[in-house]
Coordinates of C-alpha atoms in Angstrom, one line a residue:
M1 CA 30.8 41.6 -33.6
A2 CA 28.5 44.2 -32.2
F3 CA 28.0 44.5 -28.4
G4 CA 24.2 43.8 -28.8
D5 CA 24.9 40.5 -30.6
I6 CA 27.3 39.4 -27.8
A7 CA 24.6 40.2 -25.2
Q8 CA 22.0 38.2 -27.1
I9 CA 24.4 35.2 -27.4
T10 CA 25.2 35.5 -23.7
E11 CA 21.5 35.5 -22.8
A12 CA 20.8 32.5 -25.0
L13 CA 23.6 30.5 -23.4
A14 CA 22.4 31.4 -19.9
K15 CA 19.0 29.8 -20.8
T16 CA 20.4 26.5 -22.0
H17 CA 21.9 23.5 -20.3
V18 CA 24.6 21.3 -21.7
G19 CA 23.1 18.7 -23.9
E20 CA 19.7 20.3 -23.8
V21 CA 18.2 23.3 -25.5
E22 CA 16.0 25.0 -22.9
L23 CA 14.1 28.3 -22.6
S24 CA 13.3 29.1 -19.0
Y25 CA 10.9 31.8 -17.7
K26 CA 10.6 30.0 -14.4
G27 CA 9.5 32.0 -11.4
R28 CA 9.4 35.4 -12.9
G29 CA 5.8 36.2 -11.7
L30 CA 4.8 37.5 -15.1
K31 CA 1.2 38.4 -15.7
L32 CA 0.6 37.3 -19.2
D33 CA -2.9 38.4 -20.3
N34 CA -2.7 38.9 -24.0
A35 CA -0.6 38.5 -27.2
E36 CA 1.2 41.8 -26.5
S37 CA 2.4 40.7 -23.1
V38 CA 4.1 37.6 -24.5
K39 CA 5.4 39.2 -27.7
E40 CA 9.1 39.0 -26.6
M41 CA 8.6 35.5 -25.3
V42 CA 7.1 34.4 -28.6
Q43 CA 10.0 35.9 -30.5
E44 CA 12.5 34.1 -28.3
I45 CA 10.7 30.8 -28.8
E46 CA 10.5 31.2 -32.5
R47 CA 14.3 32.1 -32.7
C48 CA 15.3 29.1 -30.5
Q49 CA 16.5 26.4 -32.8
G50 CA 16.0 22.8 -31.6
L51 CA 14.0 23.8 -28.5
Q52 CA 13.7 20.7 -26.3
S53 CA 12.5 22.1 -22.9
L54 CA 10.2 25.1 -22.2
R55 CA 9.8 26.2 -18.6
L56 CA 6.9 28.5 -17.9
E57 CA 6.2 27.7 -14.3
G58 CA 5.6 30.4 -11.7
N59 CA 3.8 32.9 -14.0
T60 CA 0.1 33.5 -14.7
L61 CA -1.2 32.8 -18.2
G62 CA -4.4 34.0 -19.8
V63 CA -6.3 32.5 -22.8
D64 CA -5.1 35.1 -25.4
A65 CA -1.5 34.8 -24.2
A66 CA -1.7 31.0 -24.3
Q67 CA -2.9 31.2 -27.9
A68 CA 0.0 33.4 -28.9
I69 CA 2.5 31.1 -27.3
A70 CA 0.8 28.1 -28.8
K71 CA 1.3 29.6 -32.3
S72 CA 5.0 29.8 -31.7
L73 CA 5.2 26.1 -30.7
E74 CA 3.6 24.8 -33.8
A75 CA 7.0 24.5 -35.5
K76 CA 8.8 23.1 -32.4
R77 CA 9.0 19.4 -33.4
E78 CA 12.0 18.8 -31.1
L79 CA 10.2 19.8 -27.9
E80 CA 10.3 17.1 -25.3
Q81 CA 9.7 18.7 -21.9
C82 CA 6.9 21.1 -20.9
H83 CA 7.4 22.4 -17.3
W84 CA 4.2 24.3 -16.9
S85 CA 3.3 24.0 -13.2
D86 CA 1.9 27.0 -11.2
L87 CA 0.9 28.7 -14.5
F88 CA -2.7 29.9 -13.8
T89 CA -2.5 31.7 -10.4
G90 CA -5.4 34.2 -10.1
R91 CA -7.1 33.0 -13.3
L92 CA -10.8 32.0 -13.5
R93 CA -11.4 28.3 -13.6
S94 CA -13.1 28.8 -17.0
E95 CA -9.9 30.3 -18.5
I96 CA -7.7 27.3 -17.9
P97 CA -9.2 24.6 -20.2
P98 CA -9.2 26.7 -23.4
A99 CA -5.6 27.8 -22.6
L100 CA -4.5 24.2 -22.1
K101 CA -6.3 23.1 -25.3
S102 CA -4.5 25.8 -27.3
L103 CA -1.1 24.7 -26.0
G104 CA -2.0 21.0 -26.6
N105 CA -3.3 21.5 -30.1
A106 CA 0.0 23.3 -31.0
L107 CA 2.0 20.4 -29.8
M108 CA -0.1 18.0 -31.8
T109 CA 0.4 20.2 -34.9
S110 CA 4.2 20.3 -34.4
G111 CA 4.6 16.6 -34.2
A112 CA 6.5 16.8 -31.0
R113 CA 7.2 13.8 -28.8
L114 CA 7.0 14.6 -25.2
T115 CA 8.9 12.8 -22.4
H116 CA 8.0 15.2 -19.5
L117 CA 4.8 17.0 -18.8
D118 CA 4.4 18.9 -15.6
L119 CA 1.1 20.7 -14.9
S120 CA 1.3 20.6 -11.1
D121 CA -0.1 23.3 -8.8
N122 CA -2.7 24.4 -11.3
A123 CA -6.1 24.2 -9.7
F124 CA -7.9 23.4 -12.9
G125 CA -10.2 20.7 -11.6
P126 CA -12.0 18.1 -13.7
D127 CA -12.5 20.5 -16.6
G128 CA -8.7 21.1 -16.7
V129 CA -8.1 17.4 -17.2
K130 CA -10.5 17.6 -20.1
G131 CA -8.4 20.4 -21.5
I132 CA -5.4 18.0 -21.8
E133 CA -7.4 14.9 -22.7
S134 CA -6.8 15.1 -26.4
L135 CA -3.1 15.8 -25.9
L136 CA -2.7 12.8 -23.6
K137 CA -4.4 10.5 -26.2
S138 CA -2.3 11.9 -29.1
T139 CA 1.0 10.8 -30.6
V140 CA 2.7 13.6 -28.7
C141 CA 2.4 11.5 -25.5
Y142 CA 3.3 8.1 -26.9
T143 CA 6.8 8.7 -25.6
L144 CA 5.8 10.3 -22.3
R145 CA 8.0 9.1 -19.4
E146 CA 7.0 11.5 -16.6
L147 CA 3.5 12.9 -15.9
R148 CA 3.2 15.4 -13.0
L149 CA -0.2 16.5 -11.9
N150 CA 0.3 17.3 -8.3
N151 CA -2.2 19.5 -6.5
C152 CA -4.5 20.1 -9.4
G153 CA -7.9 19.4 -7.8
M154 CA -8.8 16.8 -10.4
G155 CA -11.4 15.1 -8.2
I156 CA -13.0 11.8 -8.9
G157 CA -14.2 12.9 -12.4
G158 CA -10.8 14.2 -13.4
G159 CA -9.1 11.1 -12.2
M160 CA -11.5 9.0 -14.4
V161 CA -10.9 11.2 -17.4
L162 CA -7.2 10.9 -16.9
A163 CA -7.3 7.2 -16.5
S164 CA -9.3 6.8 -19.7
A165 CA -6.9 9.1 -21.6
L166 CA -3.8 7.1 -20.5
T167 CA -5.6 3.8 -21.4
E168 CA -6.4 5.1 -24.8
C169 CA -2.8 6.4 -25.3
H170 CA -1.4 3.0 -24.4
K171 CA -3.8 1.3 -26.8
Q172 CA -3.1 3.5 -29.7
S173 CA 0.7 3.6 -29.1
S174 CA 0.8 -0.2 -28.8
A175 CA -1.1 -0.4 -32.1
A176 CA 1.6 1.9 -33.6
G177 CA 4.3 -0.5 -32.4
S178 CA 5.7 1.6 -29.5
P179 CA 3.6 1.2 -26.4
L180 CA 3.4 4.0 -23.9
R181 CA 6.0 3.4 -21.1
L182 CA 5.2 5.9 -18.5
K183 CA 7.8 5.8 -15.6
V184 CA 6.8 8.5 -13.2
F185 CA 3.3 9.4 -12.2
I186 CA 2.7 12.1 -9.6
A187 CA -0.9 13.1 -8.6
G188 CA -0.9 14.1 -4.9
R189 CA -3.6 16.3 -3.3
N190 CA -6.2 15.7 -6.0
R191 CA -9.2 14.4 -4.1
L192 CA -9.2 11.3 -6.3
E193 CA -10.9 9.2 -3.6
N194 CA -11.8 5.5 -4.2
N195 CA -13.4 5.8 -7.6
G196 CA -10.6 8.0 -9.1
A197 CA -7.9 5.7 -7.6
T198 CA -9.6 2.6 -8.9
A199 CA -9.9 4.0 -12.4
L200 CA -6.2 5.0 -12.4
A201 CA -5.3 1.5 -11.0
K202 CA -6.7 -0.1 -14.1
A203 CA -4.6 2.1 -16.3
F204 CA -1.5 1.4 -14.2
K205 CA -2.1 -2.3 -14.5
L206 CA -2.2 -1.9 -18.3
L207 CA 1.0 0.2 -18.4
G208 CA 3.2 -2.1 -16.4
S209 CA 6.1 0.3 -16.7
L210 CA 5.9 2.6 -13.7
E211 CA 9.0 3.2 -11.6
E212 CA 7.6 5.9 -9.3
V213 CA 4.0 6.5 -8.1
H214 CA 3.2 9.4 -5.8
M215 CA -0.5 9.8 -4.8
P216 CA -0.5 11.3 -1.3
Q217 CA -3.4 13.1 0.3
N218 CA -6.2 11.8 -2.0
G219 CA -8.8 10.6 0.4
I220 CA -8.4 7.0 -0.7
N221 CA -9.7 4.3 1.6
H222 CA -9.2 0.6 1.5
P223 CA -11.2 -0.2 -1.7
G224 CA -9.1 2.2 -3.6
I225 CA -5.9 1.1 -1.9
T226 CA -6.7 -2.5 -2.7
A227 CA -7.3 -1.6 -6.4
L228 CA -3.9 0.2 -6.5
A229 CA -2.3 -2.8 -4.8
T230 CA -3.6 -5.1 -7.5
A231 CA -2.2 -2.7 -10.2
I232 CA 1.3 -2.3 -8.8
K233 CA 1.9 -6.0 -8.9
H234 CA 2.0 -5.6 -12.6
N235 CA 4.7 -2.9 -12.5
P236 CA 7.8 -5.0 -11.6
N237 CA 10.3 -2.0 -12.0
L238 CA 8.6 0.1 -9.3
Q239 CA 11.1 1.9 -7.2
V240 CA 9.2 4.5 -5.3
L241 CA 5.7 4.2 -3.8
N242 CA 4.3 7.2 -1.9
L243 CA 0.7 6.9 -0.7
N244 CA 1.2 9.1 2.4
D245 CA -1.9 10.5 4.2
N246 CA -4.5 8.1 2.7
T247 CA -6.5 5.5 4.8
F248 CA -5.3 1.9 4.5
T249 CA -6.7 0.3 7.6
K250 CA -6.3 -3.5 8.0
R251 CA -7.7 -4.6 4.6
G252 CA -5.8 -2.1 2.6
S253 CA -2.6 -2.7 4.5
I254 CA -2.7 -6.5 4.0
A255 CA -3.5 -6.1 0.3
M256 CA -0.6 -3.7 -0.2
A257 CA 1.8 -5.9 1.8
E258 CA 0.9 -8.8 -0.5
A259 CA 1.3 -6.6 -3.6
I260 CA 4.8 -5.3 -2.8
R261 CA 6.2 -8.6 -1.8
D262 CA 7.7 -9.5 -5.2
L263 CA 8.7 -5.9 -6.3
Q264 CA 12.4 -6.5 -6.2
C265 CA 13.3 -3.0 -7.3
L266 CA 11.3 -1.2 -4.7
K267 CA 13.5 1.3 -2.7
V268 CA 11.2 3.8 -1.1
I269 CA 7.9 3.1 0.7
N270 CA 5.9 6.0 2.2
F271 CA 2.8 4.7 4.0
G272 CA 3.1 7.4 6.7
D273 CA -0.2 8.8 8.1
C274 CA -2.1 6.0 6.4
L275 CA -3.7 4.3 9.5
V276 CA -1.8 1.1 8.8
R277 CA -2.3 0.0 12.4
S278 CA -0.6 -2.9 14.1
E279 CA -2.2 -5.7 12.0
G280 CA -1.1 -3.9 8.8
A281 CA 2.4 -3.3 10.2
I282 CA 2.8 -7.0 10.9
A283 CA 1.7 -7.9 7.4
I284 CA 4.2 -5.5 6.0
A285 CA 6.9 -7.0 8.3
G286 CA 6.1 -10.4 6.7
T287 CA 6.8 -8.9 3.3
L288 CA 10.0 -7.3 4.5
R289 CA 11.2 -10.8 5.7
E290 CA 10.4 -12.3 2.4
G291 CA 11.5 -9.6 -0.2
L292 CA 12.4 -6.0 -0.9
P293 CA 16.2 -6.6 -0.9
F294 CA 17.1 -3.0 -2.0
L295 CA 14.8 -1.1 0.4
R296 CA 16.2 2.3 1.3
E297 CA 13.4 4.0 3.2
L298 CA 10.3 2.8 5.0
N299 CA 7.8 5.3 6.4
L300 CA 5.1 3.9 8.7
S301 CA 4.7 7.0 10.8
F302 CA 1.5 8.1 12.4
G303 CA -0.2 4.8 11.8
E304 CA -1.6 3.8 15.3
I305 CA 1.0 1.0 15.5
C306 CA 1.6 -0.6 18.9
E307 CA 5.0 -1.3 20.4
A308 CA 5.1 -5.0 19.8
A309 CA 4.1 -4.6 16.1
A310 CA 6.8 -1.9 15.7
V311 CA 9.4 -4.2 17.1
V312 CA 8.4 -6.9 14.6
V313 CA 8.8 -4.3 11.8
A314 CA 12.2 -3.3 13.2
K315 CA 13.5 -6.8 13.4
A316 CA 12.2 -7.4 9.8
V317 CA 14.6 -4.8 8.3
Q318 CA 17.6 -6.6 9.7
G319 CA 19.9 -7.5 6.8
K320 CA 18.6 -4.7 4.5
A321 CA 22.0 -3.4 3.5
D322 CA 20.8 -0.4 1.6
L323 CA 18.4 0.8 4.3
E324 CA 18.9 4.5 5.1
K325 CA 15.8 5.3 7.2
L326 CA 13.1 3.7 9.2
D327 CA 10.4 6.2 10.2
L328 CA 8.0 5.0 13.0
N329 CA 7.4 8.4 14.6
G330 CA 3.9 9.3 15.8
N331 CA 2.7 5.8 16.7
C332 CA 1.6 4.4 20.1
F333 CA 4.6 3.1 21.9
G334 CA 4.9 5.1 25.1
E335 CA 8.2 6.1 26.7
E336 CA 9.2 2.5 27.5
G337 CA 8.1 1.3 24.1
C338 CA 10.2 3.9 22.4
E339 CA 13.2 2.9 24.4
A340 CA 12.6 -0.8 23.7
L341 CA 12.5 0.0 20.0
R342 CA 15.7 1.9 20.2
E343 CA 17.3 -1.0 22.0
V344 CA 16.2 -3.5 19.3
M345 CA 17.7 -1.3 16.6
E346 CA 20.9 -0.9 18.6
S347 CA 21.2 -4.6 19.0
M348 CA 21.2 -4.9 15.2
D349 CA 23.7 -2.0 14.9
M350 CA 21.1 0.0 13.1
E351 CA 20.1 2.6 15.7
H352 CA 21.3 5.4 13.4
L353 CA 18.7 4.5 10.8
L354 CA 15.7 4.9 13.2
G355 CA 14.0 8.3 12.7
S356 CA 12.9 10.6 15.5
L357 CA 10.2 9.3 17.9
S358 CA 9.5 12.8 19.3
D359 CA 5.8 12.8 18.2
D360 CA 4.9 9.4 19.8
E361 CA 1.3 9.3 20.8
G362 CA 1.8 7.2 23.9
E363 CA 0.5 3.7 24.8
P364 CA -3.0 3.0 23.5
E365 CA -5.7 3.1 26.2
D366 CA -6.9 -0.2 27.5
D367 CA -10.6 -0.2 26.8
D368 CA -13.1 -2.5 25.1
D369 CA -14.6 0.2 22.8
S370 CA -14.0 -0.3 19.1
D371 CA -11.9 2.4 17.3
D372 CA -13.8 5.0 15.4
E373 CA -13.8 4.0 11.7
E374 CA -14.4 6.0 8.6
D375 CA -18.1 6.1 7.6
E376 CA -17.4 4.0 4.6
E377 CA -15.6 1.4 6.7
E378 CA -18.6 1.2 9.0
E379 CA -21.0 0.8 6.1
D380 CA -18.8 -2.0 4.7
D381 CA -18.7 -3.7 8.1
D382 CA -22.5 -3.5 8.3
E383 CA -22.9 -5.0 4.9
E384 CA -20.5 -7.9 5.7
E385 CA -22.3 -8.5 9.0
E386 CA -25.6 -8.8 7.1
E387 CA -24.0 -11.3 4.7
D388 CA -22.7 -13.3 7.6
E389 CA -26.2 -13.4 9.2
E390 CA -27.6 -14.7 5.9
D391 CA -24.9 -17.3 5.7
T392 CA -25.6 -18.4 9.3
E393 CA -29.3 -18.9 8.4
K394 CA -28.3 -21.1 5.4
N395 CA -25.5 -23.1 7.1
G396 CA -26.8 -23.7 10.6
V397 CA -25.5 -23.0 14.1
N398 CA -22.9 -20.3 14.1
G399 CA -22.3 -20.7 10.4
T400 CA -19.7 -23.4 11.2
K401 CA -20.1 -25.0 7.8
D402 CA -18.1 -22.1 6.4
V403 CA -15.1 -23.4 8.2
I404 CA -14.8 -26.4 6.0
E405 CA -14.8 -26.8 2.2
E406 CA -17.6 -28.6 0.5
K407 CA -16.4 -32.1 -0.5
E408 CA -18.0 -35.1 -2.1
E409 CA -18.0 -37.0 1.2
P410 CA -20.8 -35.4 3.2
H411 CA -20.7 -37.9 6.0
C412 CA -17.0 -37.2 6.7
G413 CA -17.6 -33.5 6.5
S414 CA -20.6 -33.7 8.8
E415 CA -18.5 -35.5 11.5
L416 CA -16.0 -32.7 11.5
T417 CA -18.7 -30.1 11.4
S418 CA -20.4 -31.8 14.4
F419 CA -17.2 -31.5 16.4
L420 CA -16.7 -27.8 15.4
I421 CA -20.2 -26.9 16.4
S422 CA -19.9 -28.5 19.8
P423 CA -16.3 -29.4 20.5
S424 CA -15.5 -32.2 23.0
A425 CA -12.5 -34.5 23.6
E426 CA -14.8 -37.5 23.0
K427 CA -15.9 -36.3 19.6
L428 CA -12.3 -35.6 18.6
I429 CA -11.1 -39.0 19.6
S430 CA -14.1 -40.7 17.9
L431 CA -12.9 -39.3 14.6
G432 CA -10.1 -41.8 14.9
A433 CA -7.1 -41.9 12.5
K434 CA -9.1 -40.2 9.8
R435 CA -9.2 -36.9 11.7
I436 CA -5.9 -35.7 10.3
Q437 CA -7.0 -36.5 6.7
L438 CA -10.4 -34.8 7.4
I439 CA -8.7 -31.6 8.6
E440 CA -6.2 -31.5 5.7
Q441 CA -8.9 -32.1 3.2
Q442 CA -11.8 -30.1 4.6
V443 CA -10.4 -27.0 6.3
D444 CA -9.8 -24.1 3.9
V445 CA -6.4 -22.8 5.0
S446 CA -6.5 -19.9 2.6
D447 CA -8.9 -18.2 5.1
A448 CA -6.7 -17.2 8.0
S449 CA -9.6 -16.4 10.4
K450 CA -11.1 -19.9 9.8
V451 CA -7.8 -21.6 10.5
S452 CA -7.5 -19.7 13.7
E453 CA -11.1 -20.7 14.6
V454 CA -10.5 -24.4 14.0
F455 CA -7.2 -24.4 15.9
L456 CA -8.8 -22.8 18.9
K457 CA -11.8 -25.2 18.9
I458 CA -9.6 -28.3 18.7
S459 CA -7.2 -27.1 21.4
S460 CA -10.1 -26.0 23.6
V461 CA -10.9 -29.7 24.5
Y462 CA -7.4 -30.2 26.0
K463 CA -7.1 -32.6 29.0
D464 CA -4.0 -33.8 30.7
E465 CA -4.6 -37.3 29.4
T466 CA -2.3 -39.0 26.9
E467 CA -4.9 -40.0 24.4
V468 CA -6.5 -36.6 24.4
K469 CA -3.2 -34.7 24.2
Q470 CA -2.0 -36.9 21.3
A471 CA -5.3 -36.4 19.4
I472 CA -5.1 -32.6 19.9
F473 CA -1.4 -32.2 19.0
E474 CA -1.7 -34.4 15.9
S475 CA -4.7 -32.5 14.7
T476 CA -3.4 -29.0 15.4
D477 CA 0.0 -29.9 14.0
A478 CA -1.6 -31.1 10.8
L479 CA -3.7 -27.9 10.6
L480 CA -0.8 -25.6 11.1
R481 CA 1.6 -27.5 8.9
K482 CA -0.8 -27.0 6.0
A483 CA -1.4 -23.4 6.9
F484 CA 2.3 -22.5 7.1
S485 CA 2.8 -24.3 3.7
N486 CA 0.9 -21.4 2.1
S487 CA 2.5 -18.1 1.0
H488 CA 4.4 -16.2 3.6
S489 CA 1.8 -13.4 3.7
Q490 CA -1.1 -15.9 4.2
S491 CA 0.7 -17.6 7.1
Y492 CA 1.3 -14.1 8.6
S493 CA -2.4 -13.5 8.2
F494 CA -3.2 -16.6 10.2
L495 CA -0.8 -15.6 12.9
L496 CA -2.4 -12.2 13.1
S497 CA -5.8 -13.7 13.5
L498 CA -4.6 -16.0 16.3
I499 CA -2.9 -13.1 18.1
V500 CA -6.1 -11.1 18.0
N501 CA -8.2 -14.1 19.1
L502 CA -5.9 -14.6 22.1
G503 CA -6.4 -11.0 23.1
L504 CA -2.7 -10.1 22.5
L505 CA -3.7 -7.4 19.9
K506 CA -6.8 -5.4 19.5
S507 CA -8.3 -5.6 16.0
E508 CA -10.2 -3.0 14.0
D509 CA -12.3 -5.9 12.6
K510 CA -15.4 -6.1 14.7
K511 CA -16.1 -9.6 13.6
I512 CA -12.8 -11.0 15.2
K513 CA -13.6 -11.6 18.8
K514 CA -11.2 -12.4 21.7
V515 CA -11.8 -15.9 23.1
A516 CA -11.6 -17.0 26.7
V517 CA -8.1 -18.3 26.6
L518 CA -7.6 -21.8 28.0
P519 CA -4.3 -23.6 28.8
G520 CA -5.0 -26.0 26.0
H521 CA -4.8 -23.1 23.4
L522 CA -1.3 -22.2 24.6
L523 CA -0.1 -25.8 25.1
A524 CA -1.1 -26.8 21.6
L525 CA 0.5 -23.7 20.2
E526 CA 3.7 -24.4 22.2
H527 CA 3.8 -28.0 20.8
A528 CA 3.4 -26.7 17.2
A529 CA 6.0 -24.0 17.8
A530 CA 8.6 -26.6 18.6
Q531 CA 8.1 -28.3 15.3
E532 CA 10.2 -27.6 12.2
F533 CA 7.2 -26.6 10.1
F534 CA 6.6 -23.6 12.4
P535 CA 8.6 -20.7 10.7
A536 CA 11.3 -19.2 13.0
D537 CA 10.5 -15.6 12.0
Q538 CA 6.8 -16.1 12.9
A539 CA 7.8 -17.7 16.2
G540 CA 9.6 -14.4 16.7
V541 CA 6.5 -12.4 16.0
L542 CA 4.4 -14.4 18.4
E543 CA 7.1 -14.2 21.1
E544 CA 7.1 -10.4 20.9
F545 CA 3.4 -10.3 21.6
V546 CA 3.5 -12.9 24.3
S547 CA 6.4 -11.2 26.0
R548 CA 5.0 -7.6 25.8
N549 CA 1.3 -8.3 26.3
G550 CA 1.5 -11.5 28.2
K551 CA -0.5 -10.1 31.2
V552 CA -3.7 -10.9 29.3
L553 CA -2.7 -14.6 29.6
E554 CA -2.2 -14.4 33.4
S555 CA -5.0 -17.0 34.0
C556 CA -2.9 -19.5 32.1
C557 CA 0.5 -18.4 33.4
N558 CA 2.1 -21.9 33.4
A559 CA 1.1 -22.6 29.8
R560 CA 2.0 -19.1 28.8
D561 CA 5.5 -19.4 30.3
A562 CA 6.0 -22.8 28.5
L563 CA 5.0 -21.2 25.2
K564 CA 7.3 -18.2 25.7
T565 CA 10.3 -20.5 26.5
T566 CA 9.7 -22.5 23.4
L567 CA 9.3 -19.4 21.2
V568 CA 12.5 -17.9 22.5
K569 CA 14.4 -21.1 21.7
R570 CA 13.0 -21.2 18.2
T571 CA 13.9 -17.5 17.7
I572 CA 17.4 -17.9 18.9
A573 CA 17.9 -21.1 16.8

């Protein structure tokens, strides 16, 4: 055998992996402008029998060169993986779509069935997505398992085109008897924003096969996050969810907490730098208590989370045998809070799993100013306030009719409404034995804020008189028993509203106001906390806030201390 033949065989072997026929030109920095510049590459592609994987990343490809390579791919029916990231550095935006179309048309001609397509780090924008639109809809992608489009500048328009293409691919592949079962979707740093994320969410819901979703740094706010939350519920095999550096706020966080609750396969959650905040963190803690048995990593860093909420999260990961890391760095604990968190993790023999707290932002300032919100958040709040004003005009004083459900017995409903509009011990007692039935039938316990409102109004009429105390405790117990019979996440939402109303936690929701705390509020809560229907884990959540922020209850110190004692007993039990 000639030396040249041996050299060729050696080179070919170097470019292949065991079990996979691959040609790799990765990272060579080649400037491929025309057919002549890719002549040798084309020849190697044509000679490679059974080519399964082609790596072109880390070079720069012009239109003419792409057409020449495309011609060589028309006979490569066995091709399964196209690793074409970082392929257009220095090219005009207008060059990229025709280059992509040439390559895509060649794959369609070949009859290939792709499993992996990676076009990351190609700043092709919305027009670039149109360049692969036909490919994504074609039979070539019926078998696609991984789609990587990280850092492509798709924008809202590109996201919508991509979503439409995936939807059509699923429709056509389903009609052909083999539905698209995409497993990995990566599209970080693409400026998808709410509309792009919402469009993709619809496609995700349809797919139902995703195992990894990576969409960091896309400018997505709570409407887009909520849409994605709805979609991932329908992907039961999801293992990795990375939405780092988007903006959840309270509404997005609660929606996402509800969505991931039943995802039994979920292993990695990255909600770092997502403005989850304390309310969102507590909602996520509720989900941790209820599910996610195989969780390995949880990232809630840089989320404006307070110490008490972080401790609730830390305690919620107890028993997660697979946990490898809990990242709570960059939040608002202060030195003492960081140490308290470390002590909690140490008490569970999990201190080695807690990530660094070196970038802690310190304790939040005690002021009455509302946190700055995103412009869109403010607009949403304004719209909701306008709707509330309209409801108030329709429903009477303070809109109290919203607190109860419409029933066929207007007289009974009006008696309860009368009490809620102007609470007094005499009115509560005058309701008689029917008050428990009225509360159970009339109060909509699916609305956490309304449950909190009713609880506080009933307990506000507390007097140290046997008849009054009995009426209050029976009423509040009946209300909370029904509230806690709902889903875990809904009962956590109620507890959140109550904690905010009592001034133990500052809310981003401007509509939720702190009440003037009365001893009756705390004594009714203490009585309920001692009952079996009050979940022990939620007693633990409440105990954290009463213990760490109890100074705001100083005016009711005796009732506060009684509540704290009962909560500690329930937590230990």
